[in-house]
Structures are given as C-alpha cells and as structure tokens.
C-alpha cells in the first residue's frame, strides 16, 4: 500500500512496514479499539447501575463557570480546575507541575495521532473519491509545526514522567506505602498494586522512548533531510546515533523493529486503560466536575424509596460513589492526613475506597488487571455475594473510627467523597445496633433528654445562674441574635465558665441576644454523622419548633458542629437562618470599639476546628480577632483548611478511644509544643477545650502550653474602669 | 412459645424530684419517664430467646403509666411482636399492678412471664413474686440467663459473692431478670417512628378488686443530703496510703 508522496516536507506514515505489515496494523488497531470500547462500556454500565446522585446541577455549573473563577475559588469544580491540574498541585507543587506536563503531553500526543489518522485515513481517501488524486495536509508548514509541537510536548512528558518515576522509585514519600491501616487476620498482599503502578509508568515510558527512537532512526535512515530539524529531539538523538556509527541502512532495519515496538506498546496501552489504574485518565476529570463539597457539609438524606436503612449492598451506592471508587489513584494524600489512621485506628480513607472498588468490581464482574489486593482467604473486599458491605466487607471498627473531619475529602485531588459514603454505611450499622455501648448510651440520652450528657433537659440553662445580667429568653421576648449554645458549652462544668464569660462580654458590649433555655436540644450534627438519621430528624424537629416559636434575626453558635448543621442542613428541613460563629461576632465587637481592648503582646498558636475552617470557611475571623488583641499568631504547620482534627468529631467523642496508639489531640498538641516560644494554644470550639486540655496533660505539656478559649483572651485584653478587675487571669506559663 | 414482658415507666433519675404538696407522691407533672432499666434487661432476654428458639414476644405496660406508649413502641422496634396496655389497676403500688397483670394473663396466658427483678420504686422486687403468687406459677428472681428446654426452662439465679445456681423450672413460670445475657439492643429512632406509624397498641382492661392494693402511702421524704465526702490531699503515695487505710478500716478489703 505505497501511497504517493505529497509534495513538500513530510514523512511517510508506514515507512518500511510493507503492505502486509500495514494490513496487520489495521487489524490490530480495530481489535484494540474494540477491546477499549468493551472495557469502557463495562465500566459505564457499572456506573449506570448506581442510584441517582443528584449531580446534574453540579456538573452544569462546573462546565459553565468561567476559567477566571479558578483564582478566586480554587475549590469550585470547573473545566479550568481539571485542565490546570490545580487540585494535584495544591500543597504539592512539584507533583502538580510534573503531572501537568504528562497530562498535556499525553493529550497533545493523542491529538497528534488523531490528526494523522484524519489526514491519512480520511482526507486521503475522500479526496481520491472526489477528485481522483490523494490530498494531504500533513505536509509543509503544517508538518513542521506539528513536528515541533509534538516533539516538545513529548520531551515535556518524558521529563514529567521521569520526575514522577524517580520520586516513586528512589525515595517514595510515606504516603505511597500501601500497607493497610486495618490488618486482616488472614494477611494480605498488595504487591500487585505496586506492579500495576510500574506497569502504567512503564508502558507510558515505553511508548515515549520508542516514539523518539523511531523518529531518530528514521531521520538517520533518510540521511538527515534538512527540514527534520523541526523535530528537534529526534534530530539530536539521530545525531547521537550517527556519532556512534549507525549507518543509514542499519537505521532503516532498526526502524522497522522500533516502529513495531512502538505500535505494540501504544495499542497495548490503549487496551490496558479501562482495565487498570490508567482508567483514572478517563474517570477523574468527570469525577472532579461532579464533585461537590457540599455533599459532605450537608449529608444526603437516606433515599426515600429504600426498603432498608443505610448502605448494605451494591445497589445502594450512587453512580458518583461508584465513580469515586474507580477514580482513586492511590496517591495516599487522604491516608496521610487522616487523624484516625495517624492515631493507629483501623481506618484509612484510601484503603476504604480501594476495598470498595475491589468489592464493587467483584460484584459486577469487572475486570481489573493487577491493581488488586490478594488475600489467602476470601475476606473483606474479596467477599462475593450477600456479604453486607457495612460490617463485613468494611469492618464496623473501621467505619466507627472516622471523625468525619473531612480532611480526606479536602486532600483528595480527584474529588472523592469519603465522608458521606462512610456515614451511609454507618446508618446500616446503627440500624443493626452494632455500636460501642458508650455511643449507645449517648444516643439514648440524646433521645430522652436531648443532650449526650444524660442530664435533665430542664438543666440546660442552669449555667446562666449567677450571671449579673440574666440572659433574655428568646422565646419570650424579641432579640437580635439567638445564641445557640450547644451541649458542651451548656452542660460541661469545665466549660460553663467560658459560656458565662461570653455572656458577660456580650452584655457589656450591648449586644441584644437571647437563648432558647430548655427549648434547645443538641443540634444533631454529630448524631447525623454517627448515622442515627432518625434521631437527627427528631432533634432537628424539636429545635426548629423552638426556633420558630422564638423571635430573633440571626443565630450565632459557640459550637462549630452546631453551626455546620444549622447552616447547611437545617435549610433542607425548612429552617433557613443566617448563622454566625461567636468569633465572627467578637471580631466585629472588638473592631467597632464596642469592646475596647489593649494589646496583650502574647505569642499564641491557634487551632482551626474542622467544622469551622474546613467545613465552613470561617478562617479569617479568629485570626483577625487575635491580631486585634495584639497577639502574635504563630501558625502550626497544619493550619486553616489543612487543620488537623482533635479526634472528637463524628460522634467519636462518645466512643472509646483507648485502642488508639496516639490520640489525634495529642499529636496536635505535640505539633504546637514544637513551635518556638509559644505558650498559648487558642481554641474556638468547646469540645476542643476539653480535648486539648486533656491532651496537654497526657503529653506532659500542660506546664508550658496553656489551652484556652479565644473568649478568655478577649476578656484579658478588655480595657475596663480601674476599679473592675479582669474576670479571670490568663495564666502565662513560665 | 409465648413470652410476656412486663414494662414499667419510671421517673428518669436524672431529673430533680419533688414531692407533691401533701407529701404522698412525687410531683409527676414535669417529670420525664423512662423504661425501668431492669425491665429493659427482661425485654432483651426475651428477644434473645426469640432469636434463638423462636417465640412470640408481647410487651405489656400499664395504661396509666406516663409515656408508656413510647416504651412499648420502642419494644416493638427492637423486635417484640405485639404491645398491650392494661387499664384497670387501682393504685400505683406493686401489688395492684401485679393483680392487674395477673388478671390480664389469665385470659392471655403466656409460657414465660419476664419482668425486671426490681425497679427504682420497687427496690425489694415484689412484682415478679407477687405475680407468681397471683397466678399460682413458679417464680425465680435475680435471674441472669434463661435457656429453654422443652416444657421447662433452665435459669441461672445469682446469689451474692458471685455464686449462682442453675435451676430447672417448669413452664409456665414468672422470672425476675437481673441482667440479660447481652446488653439491651438499640432501638433506632427511624424504626421506632416507623413502628409508631404501622403498629397499634392493643388496649385491654381488667377488673381488679380494691383489696388488691396492699399499701397506702402516708408520707414520702426526700433523701437526706449527706456530706461525707472527704478530699484527700498530699503526694500520690500519701493519697494511696490514706485510701488503703480507709478501705481497711471499713473492711472493704481483706488483710
Ligand atoms: S473524615 Fe477524617 S477521620 Fe474520616 S476518613 Fe476522612 S480523614 Fe479520616
Ligand atoms: S482517595 Fe483520593 S486522596 Fe485518597 S488515595 Fe485515592 S486519589 Fe488519593
């Protein structure tokens, strides 16, 4: 099948391959495309089995959002976010750039191949039918431009790939260690996962290397046509071959071998894609466009038509969740940041996703080459058939380990949403009654008295006794702000002082506020995350009833957990309010002069509560407040949205944590203790106050690090009339 | 096999209790009521028997007990097959309750009648005994496990000092349960709510003769406040020494 060479600069497409070879190539290509399509179709079929995920709007928004929005809202899914690999480069610049080069290199090389196919297999034939001679645009300037672009991008790909391979091969970061957090009794092996990674890199590298080699030997065989200098990489390589004595004749023979190697590798890779780790190339862009962080902030209600509670079987999962499983690239970022995993709990968000992927593939007859865990027994993800996913495929202790801190969702570069999936599975554990006795007790207390302390609901406002100015009852008289106090700030005796102090300061600043007294219940944020949906609904209904009966304009909370559910979840139940955190209110009072302050001149560090920073983006208010109080803020390495969980969230505060090798709170205190000359660990969440006071003691740092609520600093900085002493002194450690 | 579990609503002890002005009863108006915790154990034991041997479990409450519906719905959510309230008891004391339950059981016989061994307001555990007497059935209290064996049950009765005996009891029988073999299961609120939609509590009423009431309350007293707490100061070694001394002096440890 020799074709007439068009005039001008170009190269022959099947140079030296011969008619039989060319025909064989076409047959192989058709087989390849078929295998690729079958693989991809099977995957798509799997997603189509999933329940609706309600992500139509998310995808539409992501497709329409302007690329400029990426700078302002790097968190929002968009085409620009996918195209720039922004999520990969975040907190990991080197990898981001390398992946960007590989990403665009691959796309360019792919487009290059498509252009060639269009010219050679379509334009050439179509022109012949119409006007009798073969036309081609793959010549002259176009060819030269094409050559230089593809060569450059090819080099970029090689560079990016080399960086990634070296990083993985020479000194891999801990997060690329595939050891499981939860150890199956019968043992396991993840060698195939590692092999899968190298297979992926190897195939890719092989294609690039044979591509450049082929180009070079072709140039040598053709005796260096001058215009081929436009393929600079190939040209240089060819010069090298020439220098070591490769003759034109030998080059022509070598070319055939290299050409076929390139062809086999390329076709093999195409087949490999839908059956391996490489499928992330197809899946992850879509997964990012469909990713919605709000699905973690406001958990999905259980499907109305389900005949059982919580996730039990494959049919329960939404298509987004099934896509999540396939999207995971095992990058380990979630594994690294997870406080449960860090503390030695049997949970790693990465393992969770990988297990679910393997299990889902097994259920659907999905074929995955390599990239799967082996076990001597059919346990965990290797279980087929009727095994309940929650409690059997994924052990209950794994699911109960999650603090719902959202660090995994935040860290994942491909938009995987671990938390809602974990909660869905917890729902079925709760339904079966599989839980810690202490958790069960807390839930029973919440059901009977509306608080987890098991105290009488009528005692909720007892902490207000002894206040000089009584707090208004918002159910009886109108107020501007309704203070939603929360369980800990109301019932925990160690925290009531802080609550009274805040009340005093607000009164002093002339804020018109009130509380719901016995009308308040636990807001239900953590109850919902435990998976006790019915109890959450009950608590929310009781609160909404009280809220509706009260007169106020806006809400503020002491508790970031309550803030999250009031702000993000109550609207779906028909209660939409503007909800502030008390630090936002305090910063306003200090800045407006309602609370006059003098500088404290303290060096402090500040802990961002997960539910405040990561969940709700309240990051600047406490920082501005600290600055206004004349405190020098020394950030811990993990700060703002990258904050590290105290370990109390998601109902963990009601469960036994003696199995942990190190409590997350202790890990965090050590991080703070390592900061130079910082004597104060400032918190803005009542639960943090208890968690970190304990952790400072157990780690022996209580002598040098004072844990205190930000409200204490405000009080300390307050300028008051000479006669009036400060409410409480801030201890300055020696 | 039919198992009746007798449930009682008692004041939640986390509440502050107050007496009525005439001092003969608790002021029940603002009190929150919960299921007697020993009755929860009895229910769990019944459900365990249902799980292992198959049985019909009927949860029984008194119609006049506050919030008793909640306890009964919750029992059904956990796995009880039916729930019944009985009206007609003449007083709040245990003997009159026993008489009412016995009257109902005469018409609705059960192979096993389980109740908690005691209740916060029946600390000497009269109900199972009175019930056994009223029905003329064998009765065992302080039971910590039950196994069915044909027409009999093998029950483990616990004595002080960790000793126990396995007794063979001919059915039907009345058992006062101290603790179930497993911690009482959780009733998810969603299930309880579903049960409230789908289940109707049967209402029975019985005629109990006035004489059944054994006692009349003349006066109730709030517990005296005790202030015997002793704060121990000193080094850990001194504190430990003082604790050991106290334990010895009160004969709480040997030697
Ligand atoms: S939410 Fe937090 S604790 Fe739970 S899996 Fe993710 S990182 Fe781990
Ligand atoms: S879930 Fe996301 S962050 Fe975790 S390993 Fe997979 S791709 Fe990486």
Tab-separated table of C-alpha atoms in Angstrom, chain A residues 135-369:
chain	number	residue	atom	x	y	z
A	135	UNK	CA	-4.572	15.056	-0.935
A	136	UNK	CA	-2.841	15.530	2.379
A	137	UNK	CA	-2.463	18.426	4.741
A	138	UNK	CA	0.286	16.595	6.631
A	139	UNK	CA	2.975	18.441	4.735
A	140	UNK	CA	4.924	21.663	4.510
A	141	UNK	CA	4.460	24.222	7.223
A	142	UNK	CA	1.750	22.174	8.911
A	143	UNK	CA	4.062	19.206	9.141
A	144	UNK	CA	6.901	21.312	10.522
A	145	UNK	CA	4.668	22.947	13.115
A	146	UNK	CA	3.182	19.583	14.020
A	147	UNK	CA	6.668	18.127	14.435
A	148	UNK	CA	7.959	20.834	16.683
A	149	UNK	CA	4.865	20.831	18.905
A	150	UNK	CA	4.756	17.074	19.311
A	151	UNK	CA	8.474	16.840	19.880
A	152	UNK	CA	8.395	19.489	22.569
A	153	UNK	CA	5.401	18.022	24.324
A	154	UNK	CA	6.944	14.591	24.071
A	155	UNK	CA	10.016	15.873	25.852
A	156	UNK	CA	7.848	17.547	28.481
A	157	UNK	CA	6.062	14.253	29.049
A	158	UNK	CA	9.339	12.411	29.420
A	159	UNK	CA	10.577	14.969	31.924
A	160	UNK	CA	7.369	14.885	33.954
A	161	UNK	CA	7.256	11.118	33.914
A	162	UNK	CA	10.903	10.859	34.910
A	163	UNK	CA	10.300	13.108	37.899
A	164	UNK	CA	7.283	11.092	38.995
A	165	UNK	CA	9.026	7.760	38.483
A	166	UNK	CA	12.132	8.844	40.369
A	167	UNK	CA	10.066	10.194	43.219
A	168	UNK	CA	8.215	6.911	43.429
A	169	UNK	CA	11.246	4.722	42.897
A	170	UNK	CA	14.116	6.366	44.707
A	171	UNK	CA	12.755	7.862	47.894
A	172	UNK	CA	8.993	7.378	47.949
A	173	UNK	CA	7.100	9.538	50.455
A	174	UNK	CA	5.403	7.581	53.252
A	175	UNK	CA	2.009	8.130	51.738
A	176	UNK	CA	2.904	5.887	48.806
A	177	UNK	CA	3.418	2.968	51.174
A	178	UNK	CA	0.449	0.686	50.575
A	179	UNK	CA	0.444	-1.031	53.970
A	180	UNK	CA	-3.083	-1.309	55.238
A	181	UNK	CA	-4.340	0.576	58.274
A	182	UNK	CA	-6.706	-2.258	59.093
A	183	UNK	CA	-4.890	-5.578	59.257
A	184	UNK	CA	-6.946	-8.559	58.092
A	185	UNK	CA	-6.466	-11.569	60.366
A	186	UNK	CA	-5.515	-13.838	57.469
A	187	UNK	CA	-2.951	-11.454	55.994
A	188	UNK	CA	-2.906	-9.800	52.580
A	189	UNK	CA	-0.607	-8.759	49.800
A	190	UNK	CA	-0.628	-5.561	47.826
A	191	UNK	CA	2.312	-6.386	45.610
A	192	UNK	CA	0.095	-6.333	42.547
A	193	UNK	CA	-0.833	-2.749	43.281
A	194	UNK	CA	2.792	-1.735	43.121
A	195	UNK	CA	3.252	-3.775	39.965
A	196	UNK	CA	0.240	-2.017	38.464
A	197	UNK	CA	1.805	1.370	39.122
A	198	UNK	CA	5.033	0.385	37.421
A	199	UNK	CA	3.208	-1.236	34.566
A	200	UNK	CA	1.416	2.041	33.976
A	201	UNK	CA	4.573	4.110	34.140
A	202	UNK	CA	6.498	1.517	32.133
A	203	UNK	CA	4.011	1.323	29.284
A	204	UNK	CA	3.852	5.065	29.103
A	205	UNK	CA	7.614	5.469	29.158
A	206	UNK	CA	7.978	2.697	26.584
A	207	UNK	CA	5.674	4.476	24.165
A	208	UNK	CA	7.606	7.720	24.524
A	209	UNK	CA	11.023	6.128	24.216
A	210	UNK	CA	10.161	4.040	21.161
A	211	UNK	CA	8.483	7.089	19.656
A	212	UNK	CA	11.621	9.178	19.901
A	213	UNK	CA	13.851	6.274	18.867
A	214	UNK	CA	11.716	5.629	15.801
A	215	UNK	CA	11.852	9.257	14.855
A	216	UNK	CA	15.633	9.333	15.245
A	217	UNK	CA	16.408	6.183	13.245
A	218	UNK	CA	14.027	7.358	10.544
A	219	UNK	CA	15.975	10.586	10.285
A	220	UNK	CA	19.241	8.644	10.123
A	221	UNK	CA	17.796	6.270	7.503
A	222	UNK	CA	16.617	9.217	5.416
A	223	UNK	CA	20.065	10.806	5.722
A	224	UNK	CA	19.009	13.842	7.697
A	225	UNK	CA	16.540	15.737	5.486
A	226	UNK	CA	17.082	19.333	6.433
A	227	UNK	CA	13.542	20.148	7.441
A	228	UNK	CA	13.583	17.381	10.071
A	229	UNK	CA	15.446	19.780	12.301
A	230	UNK	CA	11.906	20.805	13.186
A	231	UNK	CA	11.735	17.575	15.177
A	232	UNK	CA	14.491	18.814	17.479
A	233	UNK	CA	14.525	15.942	19.954
A	234	UNK	CA	14.530	13.315	17.230
A	235	UNK	CA	17.149	15.245	15.336
A	236	UNK	CA	19.511	15.452	18.308
A	237	UNK	CA	19.048	11.777	19.049
A	238	UNK	CA	19.713	10.973	15.397
A	239	UNK	CA	22.919	12.956	15.520
A	240	UNK	CA	23.891	10.900	18.520
A	241	UNK	CA	23.254	7.640	16.657
A	242	UNK	CA	25.249	8.931	13.742
A	243	UNK	CA	28.097	9.767	16.078
A	244	UNK	CA	28.204	6.219	17.444
A	245	UNK	CA	28.306	4.934	13.882
A	246	UNK	CA	24.754	3.949	12.934
A	247	UNK	CA	24.599	3.676	9.154
A	248	UNK	CA	21.560	4.656	7.089
A	249	UNK	CA	20.986	1.027	6.030
A	250	UNK	CA	21.181	-0.313	9.575
A	251	UNK	CA	18.901	2.508	10.685
A	252	UNK	CA	16.249	1.512	8.150
A	253	UNK	CA	16.247	-2.067	9.501
A	254	UNK	CA	16.168	-0.875	13.107
A	255	UNK	CA	13.301	1.435	12.227
A	256	UNK	CA	11.015	-1.464	11.412
A	257	UNK	CA	11.716	-3.087	14.766
A	258	UNK	CA	11.267	0.134	16.697
A	259	UNK	CA	8.142	1.014	14.730
A	260	UNK	CA	6.508	-2.266	15.662
A	261	UNK	CA	7.575	-1.968	19.308
A	262	UNK	CA	6.034	1.468	19.421
A	263	UNK	CA	2.873	0.194	17.770
A	264	UNK	CA	2.519	-2.741	20.151
A	265	UNK	CA	3.146	-0.652	23.232
A	266	UNK	CA	0.722	2.039	22.125
A	267	UNK	CA	-2.044	-0.376	21.216
A	268	UNK	CA	-1.407	-2.418	24.354
A	269	UNK	CA	-1.665	0.717	26.449
A	270	UNK	CA	-4.991	1.644	24.886
A	271	UNK	CA	-6.353	-1.773	25.801
A	272	UNK	CA	-4.865	-1.506	29.262
A	273	UNK	CA	-6.607	1.778	30.072
A	274	UNK	CA	-10.091	0.647	31.036
A	275	UNK	CA	-8.816	-2.382	32.941
A	276	UNK	CA	-6.289	-0.731	35.209
A	277	UNK	CA	-5.069	2.241	37.173
A	278	UNK	CA	-4.832	4.048	33.828
A	279	UNK	CA	-8.613	4.403	33.799
A	280	UNK	CA	-8.152	7.374	36.074
A	281	UNK	CA	-7.317	9.206	32.845
A	282	UNK	CA	-10.910	8.760	31.740
A	283	UNK	CA	-12.700	8.852	35.054
A	284	UNK	CA	-11.064	11.571	37.102
A	285	UNK	CA	-11.927	14.590	35.013
A	286	UNK	CA	-15.586	13.619	35.205
A	287	UNK	CA	-15.318	12.864	38.902
A	288	UNK	CA	-13.887	16.307	39.571
A	289	UNK	CA	-16.604	18.015	37.577
A	290	UNK	CA	-19.217	16.070	39.534
A	291	UNK	CA	-17.509	16.659	42.866
A	292	UNK	CA	-19.463	18.674	45.392
A	293	UNK	CA	-18.015	19.510	48.790
A	294	UNK	CA	-21.494	20.467	49.929
A	295	UNK	CA	-22.412	16.804	49.899
A	296	UNK	CA	-20.110	16.438	52.888
A	297	UNK	CA	-21.235	19.637	54.596
A	298	UNK	CA	-24.873	18.667	54.260
A	299	UNK	CA	-25.111	14.901	54.224
A	300	UNK	CA	-27.565	13.290	51.841
A	301	UNK	CA	-30.835	12.202	53.391
A	302	UNK	CA	-31.483	8.477	53.061
A	303	UNK	CA	-33.177	7.612	49.754
A	304	UNK	CA	-36.918	7.854	50.183
A	305	UNK	CA	-37.661	4.623	48.331
A	306	UNK	CA	-35.111	2.397	50.074
A	307	UNK	CA	-36.510	-0.737	51.652
A	308	UNK	CA	-33.773	-0.805	54.251
A	309	UNK	CA	-31.820	1.729	56.247
A	310	UNK	CA	-28.267	2.644	55.249
A	311	UNK	CA	-25.939	1.005	52.779
A	312	UNK	CA	-25.955	-2.760	52.699
A	313	UNK	CA	-25.422	-3.838	49.105
A	314	UNK	CA	-24.021	-2.588	45.824
A	315	UNK	CA	-27.388	-1.336	44.621
A	316	UNK	CA	-27.397	1.203	47.446
A	317	UNK	CA	-24.467	3.189	46.060
A	318	UNK	CA	-24.918	6.200	43.794
A	319	UNK	CA	-23.128	6.435	40.489
A	320	UNK	CA	-20.914	9.141	41.911
A	321	UNK	CA	-19.814	6.815	44.654
A	322	UNK	CA	-19.111	4.011	42.177
A	323	UNK	CA	-17.160	6.514	40.100
A	324	UNK	CA	-15.265	7.587	43.229
A	325	UNK	CA	-14.047	4.040	43.720
A	326	UNK	CA	-12.597	3.860	40.223
A	327	UNK	CA	-11.204	7.382	40.400
A	328	UNK	CA	-8.756	6.692	43.211
A	329	UNK	CA	-5.137	6.844	42.085
A	330	UNK	CA	-3.760	5.618	45.428
A	331	UNK	CA	-1.905	8.903	45.816
A	332	UNK	CA	-2.241	8.466	49.577
A	333	UNK	CA	-2.915	12.092	50.386
A	334	UNK	CA	-6.061	11.210	52.313
A	335	UNK	CA	-4.216	8.381	54.026
A	336	UNK	CA	-1.555	10.794	55.179
A	337	UNK	CA	-3.856	13.440	56.633
A	338	UNK	CA	-6.403	11.113	58.225
A	339	UNK	CA	-6.393	11.574	62.015
A	340	UNK	CA	-7.819	8.098	62.538
A	341	UNK	CA	-5.040	6.485	60.535
A	342	UNK	CA	-2.432	8.710	62.170
A	343	UNK	CA	-3.633	7.654	65.588
A	344	UNK	CA	-3.393	3.970	64.742
A	345	UNK	CA	-7.108	3.336	64.177
A	346	UNK	CA	-8.034	0.636	61.659
A	347	UNK	CA	-9.196	3.184	59.087
A	348	UNK	CA	-7.509	4.674	56.086
A	349	UNK	CA	-9.723	6.559	53.663
A	350	UNK	CA	-7.545	5.288	50.826
A	351	UNK	CA	-7.944	1.672	51.865
A	352	UNK	CA	-11.651	2.217	52.287
A	353	UNK	CA	-12.013	3.387	48.702
A	354	UNK	CA	-9.718	0.685	47.329
A	355	UNK	CA	-11.600	-2.021	49.214
A	356	UNK	CA	-14.935	-0.760	47.972
A	357	UNK	CA	-13.568	-0.621	44.428
A	358	UNK	CA	-12.359	-4.179	44.520
A	359	UNK	CA	-15.585	-5.391	46.090
A	360	UNK	CA	-17.734	-3.475	43.595
A	361	UNK	CA	-15.700	-4.869	40.708
A	362	UNK	CA	-16.111	-8.376	42.042
A	363	UNK	CA	-19.888	-7.920	42.267
A	364	UNK	CA	-20.185	-6.596	38.741
A	365	UNK	CA	-17.731	-8.979	37.130
A	366	UNK	CA	-15.447	-6.031	36.420
A	367	UNK	CA	-12.020	-6.910	35.098
A	368	UNK	CA	-9.016	-5.241	36.659
A	369	UNK	CA	-5.518	-6.281	35.689
